[in-house]
mmCIF file of C-alpha atoms in Angstrom:
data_model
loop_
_atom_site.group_PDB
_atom_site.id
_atom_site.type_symbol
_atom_site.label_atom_id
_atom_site.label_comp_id
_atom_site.label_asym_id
_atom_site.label_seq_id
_atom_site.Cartn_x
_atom_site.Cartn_y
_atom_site.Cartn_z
ATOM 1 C CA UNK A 456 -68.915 7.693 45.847
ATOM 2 C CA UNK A 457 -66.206 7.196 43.093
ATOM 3 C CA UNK A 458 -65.530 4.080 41.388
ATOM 4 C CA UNK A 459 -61.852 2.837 42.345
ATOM 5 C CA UNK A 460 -60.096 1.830 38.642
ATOM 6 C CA UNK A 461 -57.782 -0.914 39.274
ATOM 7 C CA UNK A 462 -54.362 -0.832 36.927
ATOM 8 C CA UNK A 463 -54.216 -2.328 33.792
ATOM 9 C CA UNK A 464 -51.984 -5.902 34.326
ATOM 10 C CA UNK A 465 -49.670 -6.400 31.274
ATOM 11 C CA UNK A 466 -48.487 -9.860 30.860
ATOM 12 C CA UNK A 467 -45.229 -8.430 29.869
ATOM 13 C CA UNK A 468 -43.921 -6.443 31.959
ATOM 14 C CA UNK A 469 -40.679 -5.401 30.473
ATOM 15 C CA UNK A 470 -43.074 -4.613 27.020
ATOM 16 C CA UNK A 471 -46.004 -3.372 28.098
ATOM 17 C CA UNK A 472 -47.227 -1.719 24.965
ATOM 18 C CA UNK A 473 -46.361 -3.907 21.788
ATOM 19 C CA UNK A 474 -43.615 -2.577 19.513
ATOM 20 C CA UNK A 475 -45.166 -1.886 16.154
ATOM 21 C CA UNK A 476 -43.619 -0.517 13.131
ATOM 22 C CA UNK A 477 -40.452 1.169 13.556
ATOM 23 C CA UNK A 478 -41.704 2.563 17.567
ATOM 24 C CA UNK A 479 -38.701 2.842 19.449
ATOM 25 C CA UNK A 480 -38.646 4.237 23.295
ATOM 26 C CA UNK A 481 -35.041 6.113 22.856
ATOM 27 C CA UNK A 482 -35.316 7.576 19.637
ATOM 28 C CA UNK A 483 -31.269 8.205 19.831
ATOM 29 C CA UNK A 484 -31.122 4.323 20.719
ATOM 30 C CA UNK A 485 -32.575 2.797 17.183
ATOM 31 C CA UNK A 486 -29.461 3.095 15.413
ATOM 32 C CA UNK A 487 -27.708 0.629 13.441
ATOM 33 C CA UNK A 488 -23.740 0.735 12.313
ATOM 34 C CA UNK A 489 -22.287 -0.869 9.418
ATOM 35 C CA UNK A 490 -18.451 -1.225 7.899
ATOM 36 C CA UNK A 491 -18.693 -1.552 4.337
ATOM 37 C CA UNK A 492 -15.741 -1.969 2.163
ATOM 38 C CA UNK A 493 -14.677 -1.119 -1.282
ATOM 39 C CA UNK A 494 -11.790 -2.507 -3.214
ATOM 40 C CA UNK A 495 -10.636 -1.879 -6.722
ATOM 41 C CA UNK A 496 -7.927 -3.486 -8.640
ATOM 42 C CA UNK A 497 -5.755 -1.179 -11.075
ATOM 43 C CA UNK A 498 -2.537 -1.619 -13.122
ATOM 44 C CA UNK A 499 0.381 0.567 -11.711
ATOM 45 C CA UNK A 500 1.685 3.014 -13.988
ATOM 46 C CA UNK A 501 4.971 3.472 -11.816
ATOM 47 C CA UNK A 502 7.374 1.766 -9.905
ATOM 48 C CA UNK A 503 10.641 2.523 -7.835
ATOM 49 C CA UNK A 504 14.096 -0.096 -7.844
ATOM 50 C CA UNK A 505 17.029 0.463 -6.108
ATOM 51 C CA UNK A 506 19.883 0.819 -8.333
ATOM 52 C CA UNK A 507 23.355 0.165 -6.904
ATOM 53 C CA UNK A 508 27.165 -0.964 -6.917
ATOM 54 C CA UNK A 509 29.314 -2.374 -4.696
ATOM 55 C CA UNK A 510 33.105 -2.102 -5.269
ATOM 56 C CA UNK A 511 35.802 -3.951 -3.132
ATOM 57 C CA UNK A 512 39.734 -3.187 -3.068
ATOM 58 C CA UNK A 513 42.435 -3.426 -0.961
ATOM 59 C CA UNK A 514 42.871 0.640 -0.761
ATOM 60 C CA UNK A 515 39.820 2.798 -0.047
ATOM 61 C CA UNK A 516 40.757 5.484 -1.927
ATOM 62 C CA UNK A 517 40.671 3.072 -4.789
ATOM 63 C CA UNK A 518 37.444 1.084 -4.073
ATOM 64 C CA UNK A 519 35.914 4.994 -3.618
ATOM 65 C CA UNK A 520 37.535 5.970 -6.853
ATOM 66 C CA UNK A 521 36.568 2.502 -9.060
ATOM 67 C CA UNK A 522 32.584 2.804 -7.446
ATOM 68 C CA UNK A 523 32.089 6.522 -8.396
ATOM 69 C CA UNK A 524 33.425 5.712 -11.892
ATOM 70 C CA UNK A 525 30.634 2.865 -12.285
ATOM 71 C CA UNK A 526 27.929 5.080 -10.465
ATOM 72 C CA UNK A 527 28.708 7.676 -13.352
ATOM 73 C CA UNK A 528 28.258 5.348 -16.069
ATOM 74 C CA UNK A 529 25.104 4.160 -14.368
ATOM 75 C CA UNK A 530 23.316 7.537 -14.091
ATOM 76 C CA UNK A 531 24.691 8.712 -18.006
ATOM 77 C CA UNK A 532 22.900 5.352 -18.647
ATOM 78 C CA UNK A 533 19.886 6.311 -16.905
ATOM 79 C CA UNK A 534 19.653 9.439 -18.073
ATOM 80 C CA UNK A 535 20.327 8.358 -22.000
ATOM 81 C CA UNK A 536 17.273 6.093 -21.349
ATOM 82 C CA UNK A 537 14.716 8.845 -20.664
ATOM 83 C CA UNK A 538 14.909 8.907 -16.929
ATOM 84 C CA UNK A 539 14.476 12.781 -15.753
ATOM 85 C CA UNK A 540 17.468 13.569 -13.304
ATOM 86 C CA UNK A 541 14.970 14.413 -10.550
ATOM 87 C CA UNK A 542 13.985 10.839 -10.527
ATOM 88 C CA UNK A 543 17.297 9.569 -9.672
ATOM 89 C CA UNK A 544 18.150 9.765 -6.081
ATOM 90 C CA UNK A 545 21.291 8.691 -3.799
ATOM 91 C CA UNK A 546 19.379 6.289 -1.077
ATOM 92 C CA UNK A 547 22.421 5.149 0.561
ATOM 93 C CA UNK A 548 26.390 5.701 0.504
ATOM 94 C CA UNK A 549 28.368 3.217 2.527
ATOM 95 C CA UNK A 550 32.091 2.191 3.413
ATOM 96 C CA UNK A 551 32.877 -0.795 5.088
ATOM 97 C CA UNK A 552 36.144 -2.228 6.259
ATOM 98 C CA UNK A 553 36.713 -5.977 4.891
ATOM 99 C CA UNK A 554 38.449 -8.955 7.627
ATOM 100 C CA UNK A 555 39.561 -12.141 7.003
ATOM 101 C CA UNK A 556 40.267 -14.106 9.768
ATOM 102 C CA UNK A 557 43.453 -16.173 9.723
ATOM 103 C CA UNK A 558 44.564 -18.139 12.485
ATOM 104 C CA UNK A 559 42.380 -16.251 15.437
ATOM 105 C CA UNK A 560 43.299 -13.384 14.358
ATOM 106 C CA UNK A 561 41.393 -10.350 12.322
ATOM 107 C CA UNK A 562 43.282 -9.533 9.251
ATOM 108 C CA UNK A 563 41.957 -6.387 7.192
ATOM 109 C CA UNK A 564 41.239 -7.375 3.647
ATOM 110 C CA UNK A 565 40.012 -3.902 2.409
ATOM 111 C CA UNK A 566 37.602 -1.836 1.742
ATOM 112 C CA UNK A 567 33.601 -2.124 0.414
ATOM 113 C CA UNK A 568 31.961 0.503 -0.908
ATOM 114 C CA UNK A 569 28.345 0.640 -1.881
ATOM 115 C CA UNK A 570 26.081 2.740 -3.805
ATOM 116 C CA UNK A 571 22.822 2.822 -4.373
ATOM 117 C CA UNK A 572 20.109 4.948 -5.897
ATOM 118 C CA UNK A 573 16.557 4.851 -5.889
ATOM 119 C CA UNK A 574 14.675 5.058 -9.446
ATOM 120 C CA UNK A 575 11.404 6.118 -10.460
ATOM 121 C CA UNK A 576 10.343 4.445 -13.701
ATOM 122 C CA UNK A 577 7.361 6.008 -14.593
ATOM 123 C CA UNK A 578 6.285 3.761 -17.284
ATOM 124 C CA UNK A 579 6.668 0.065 -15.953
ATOM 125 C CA UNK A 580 6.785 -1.503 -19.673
ATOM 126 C CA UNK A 581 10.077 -0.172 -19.450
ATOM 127 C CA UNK A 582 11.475 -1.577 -15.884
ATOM 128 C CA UNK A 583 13.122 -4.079 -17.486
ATOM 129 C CA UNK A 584 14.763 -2.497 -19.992
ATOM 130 C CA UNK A 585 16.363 0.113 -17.384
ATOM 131 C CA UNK A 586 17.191 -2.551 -14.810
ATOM 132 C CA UNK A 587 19.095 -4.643 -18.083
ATOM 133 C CA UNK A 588 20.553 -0.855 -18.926
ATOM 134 C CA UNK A 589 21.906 -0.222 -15.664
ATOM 135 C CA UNK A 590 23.358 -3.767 -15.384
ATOM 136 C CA UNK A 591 25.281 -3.522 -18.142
ATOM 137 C CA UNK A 592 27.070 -0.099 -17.163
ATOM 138 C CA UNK A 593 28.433 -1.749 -14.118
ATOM 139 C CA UNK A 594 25.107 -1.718 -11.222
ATOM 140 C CA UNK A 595 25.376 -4.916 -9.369
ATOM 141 C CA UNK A 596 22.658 -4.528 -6.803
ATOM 142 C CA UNK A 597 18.800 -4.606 -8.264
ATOM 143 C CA UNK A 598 16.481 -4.733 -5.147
ATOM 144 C CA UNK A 599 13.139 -3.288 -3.868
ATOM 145 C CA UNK A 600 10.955 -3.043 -6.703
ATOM 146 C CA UNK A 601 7.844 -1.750 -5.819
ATOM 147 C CA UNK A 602 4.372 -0.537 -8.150
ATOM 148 C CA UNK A 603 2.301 2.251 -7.647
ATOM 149 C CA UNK A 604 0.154 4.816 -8.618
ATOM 150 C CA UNK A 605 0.987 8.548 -9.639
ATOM 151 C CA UNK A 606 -2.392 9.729 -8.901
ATOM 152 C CA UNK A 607 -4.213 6.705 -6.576
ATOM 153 C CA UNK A 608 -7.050 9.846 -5.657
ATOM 154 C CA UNK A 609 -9.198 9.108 -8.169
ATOM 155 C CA UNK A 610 -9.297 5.336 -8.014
ATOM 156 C CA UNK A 611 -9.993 5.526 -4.112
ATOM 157 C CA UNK A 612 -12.457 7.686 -4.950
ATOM 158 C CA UNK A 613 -14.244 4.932 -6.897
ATOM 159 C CA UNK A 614 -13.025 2.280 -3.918
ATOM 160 C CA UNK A 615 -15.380 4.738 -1.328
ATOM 161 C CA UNK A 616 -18.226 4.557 -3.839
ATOM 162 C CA UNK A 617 -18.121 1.177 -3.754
ATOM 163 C CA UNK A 618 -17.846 0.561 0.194
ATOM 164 C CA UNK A 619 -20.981 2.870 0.808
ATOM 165 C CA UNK A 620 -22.676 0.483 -1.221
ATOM 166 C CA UNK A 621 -21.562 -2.387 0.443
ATOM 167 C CA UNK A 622 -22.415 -0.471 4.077
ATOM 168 C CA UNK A 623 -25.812 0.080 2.181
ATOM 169 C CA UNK A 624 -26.409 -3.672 1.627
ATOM 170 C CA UNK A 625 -25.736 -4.595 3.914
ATOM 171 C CA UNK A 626 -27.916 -2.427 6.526
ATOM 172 C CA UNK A 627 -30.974 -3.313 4.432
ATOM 173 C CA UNK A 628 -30.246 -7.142 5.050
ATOM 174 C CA UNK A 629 -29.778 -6.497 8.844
ATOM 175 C CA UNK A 630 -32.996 -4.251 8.588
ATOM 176 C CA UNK A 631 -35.167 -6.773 6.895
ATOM 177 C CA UNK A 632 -34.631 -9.640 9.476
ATOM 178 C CA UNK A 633 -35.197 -7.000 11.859
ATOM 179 C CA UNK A 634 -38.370 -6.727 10.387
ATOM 180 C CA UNK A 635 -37.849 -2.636 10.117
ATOM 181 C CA UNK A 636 -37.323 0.215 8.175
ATOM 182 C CA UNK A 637 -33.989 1.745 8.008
ATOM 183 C CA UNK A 638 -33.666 5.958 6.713
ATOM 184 C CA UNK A 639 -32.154 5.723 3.561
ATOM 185 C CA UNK A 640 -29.867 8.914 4.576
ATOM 186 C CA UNK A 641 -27.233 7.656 6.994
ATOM 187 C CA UNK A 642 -26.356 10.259 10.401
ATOM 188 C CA UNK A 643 -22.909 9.690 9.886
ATOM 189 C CA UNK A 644 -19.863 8.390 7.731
ATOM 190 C CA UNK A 645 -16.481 7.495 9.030
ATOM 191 C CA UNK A 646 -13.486 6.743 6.829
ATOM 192 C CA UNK A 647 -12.056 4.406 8.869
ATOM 193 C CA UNK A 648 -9.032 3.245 6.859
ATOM 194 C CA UNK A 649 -7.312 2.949 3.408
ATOM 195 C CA UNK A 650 -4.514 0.966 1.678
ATOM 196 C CA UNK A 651 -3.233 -0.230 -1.102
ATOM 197 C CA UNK A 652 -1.248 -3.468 -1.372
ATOM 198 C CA UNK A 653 1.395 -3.038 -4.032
ATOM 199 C CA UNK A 654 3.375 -5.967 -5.618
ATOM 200 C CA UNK A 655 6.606 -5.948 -4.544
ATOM 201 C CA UNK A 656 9.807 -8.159 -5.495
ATOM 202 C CA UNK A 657 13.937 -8.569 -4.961
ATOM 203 C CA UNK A 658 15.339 -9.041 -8.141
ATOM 204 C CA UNK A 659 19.155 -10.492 -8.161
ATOM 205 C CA UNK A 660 21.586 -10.044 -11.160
ATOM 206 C CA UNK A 661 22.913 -13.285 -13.168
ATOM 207 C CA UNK A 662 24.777 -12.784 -16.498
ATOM 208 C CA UNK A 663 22.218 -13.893 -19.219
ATOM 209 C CA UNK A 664 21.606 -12.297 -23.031
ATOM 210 C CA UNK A 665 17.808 -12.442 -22.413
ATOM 211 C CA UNK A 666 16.035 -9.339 -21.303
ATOM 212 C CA UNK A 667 14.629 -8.712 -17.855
ATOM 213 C CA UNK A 668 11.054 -9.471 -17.789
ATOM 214 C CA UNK A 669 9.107 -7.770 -14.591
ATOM 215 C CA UNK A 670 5.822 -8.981 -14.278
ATOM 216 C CA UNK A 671 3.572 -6.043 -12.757
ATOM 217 C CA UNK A 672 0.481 -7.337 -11.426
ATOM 218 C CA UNK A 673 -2.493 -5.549 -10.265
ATOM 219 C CA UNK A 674 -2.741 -3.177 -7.479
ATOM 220 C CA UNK A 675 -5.376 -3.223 -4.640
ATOM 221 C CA UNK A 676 -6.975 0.312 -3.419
ATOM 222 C CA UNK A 677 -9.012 -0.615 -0.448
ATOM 223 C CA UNK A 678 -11.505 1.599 1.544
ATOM 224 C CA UNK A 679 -13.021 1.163 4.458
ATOM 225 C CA UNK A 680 -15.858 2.900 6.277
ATOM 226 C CA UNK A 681 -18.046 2.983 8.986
ATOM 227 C CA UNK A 682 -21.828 3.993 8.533
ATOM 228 C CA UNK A 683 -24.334 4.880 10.791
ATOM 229 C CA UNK A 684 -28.056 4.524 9.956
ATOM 230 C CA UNK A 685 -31.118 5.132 12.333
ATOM 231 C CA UNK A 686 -34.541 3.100 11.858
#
């Protein structure tokens, strides 16, 4: 006659064997994801202003006339001053009748004609020497200065360096509370985003002998990534 063997009783019966190690029942399950994030802080070594006039008169044909003789100046100016013709670009051209409103009624005063040209200055030590340049050959408008980078590549490079080893810190923290051991080769890497935050600023003109002094900060390359490690 056989002897009947009566099941093993677990007293927990959602863990019947105890987990030791790094055991895991779904093998494709004991994975961990991370964001790390790398930042790194440069000085620009460019920056683009909008350079423009504006020119009012009575007659558009004049106001036309009186705004491409200042534009002229402005560019000769430019150009005397080192900056490369392909780094001078129309950004907007703009007529615009002029009221006055007398009694009720719309009166036309005349005419306003703007224009303005965007400016790469490729060495920023000189921004304010350009901007003072360009005022004084007639440019009434200074707006939309903004820093950046010629080649930003190589500095996000460093930026995604520096996130994996944030995303690697901070897996190895989550893994030792966890009490296991996390493969130092992670399955996968997303980039998940990048930026960088330039200083910006709106510059208006007021007639002063001292020169213009632009102030260019630091710039911000941020990376951003998503690791996935298994344990």
């Amino acid at each position: 006659m056989l002897n009947s063997i009566e099941p093993t009783r677990f007293e927990n019966p959602i863990y019947p064997i105890p987990l030791k190690n790094n055991a895991c029942f779904d093998p494709y399950a004991c994975k961990m994801k991370v964001e790390g994030k790398g930042v790194v802080k440069v000085l620009p070594d460019m920056l683009t202003v909008v350079i423009g006039t504006t020119v009012e008169n009575a007659q558009l044909t004049e106001a036309q006339n009186e705004n491409a003789r200042i534009m002229n100046q402005v560019v000769d100016a430019l150009l005397d001053a080192g900056i490369p013709q392909e780094d001078i670009q129309t950004q907007t051209y703009s007529v615009f009748p002029q009221y006055d409103y007398i009694d009720g009624r719309q009166v036309l005063r005349g005419y306003s004609v703007t224009h303005s040209l965007l400016v790469t200055i490729r060495d920023p030590e000189k921004a304010g020497e350009i901007i003072d340049t360009s005022v004084q050959n007639g440019a009434n408008e200074i707006s939309q200065l903004m820093f950046s980078l010629e080649d930003p590549s190589r500095y996000y490079n460093e930026a995604l360096d520096r996130a994996l080893e944030d995303a690697h810190h901070k897996v190895l923290s989550l893994a030792a509370k966890m009490g296991v051991a996390v493969s130092p080769r992670p399955v996968s890497i997303v980039e998940e985003r990048y930026s960088q935050a330039s200083p910006t600023g709106v510059m208006g003109i007021r007639s002063s002998d001292a020169m213009t002094n632009i102030q260019t900060g630091q710039l911000e390359i941020t990376a951003t990534i998503s690791v996935l490690y298994t344990y």
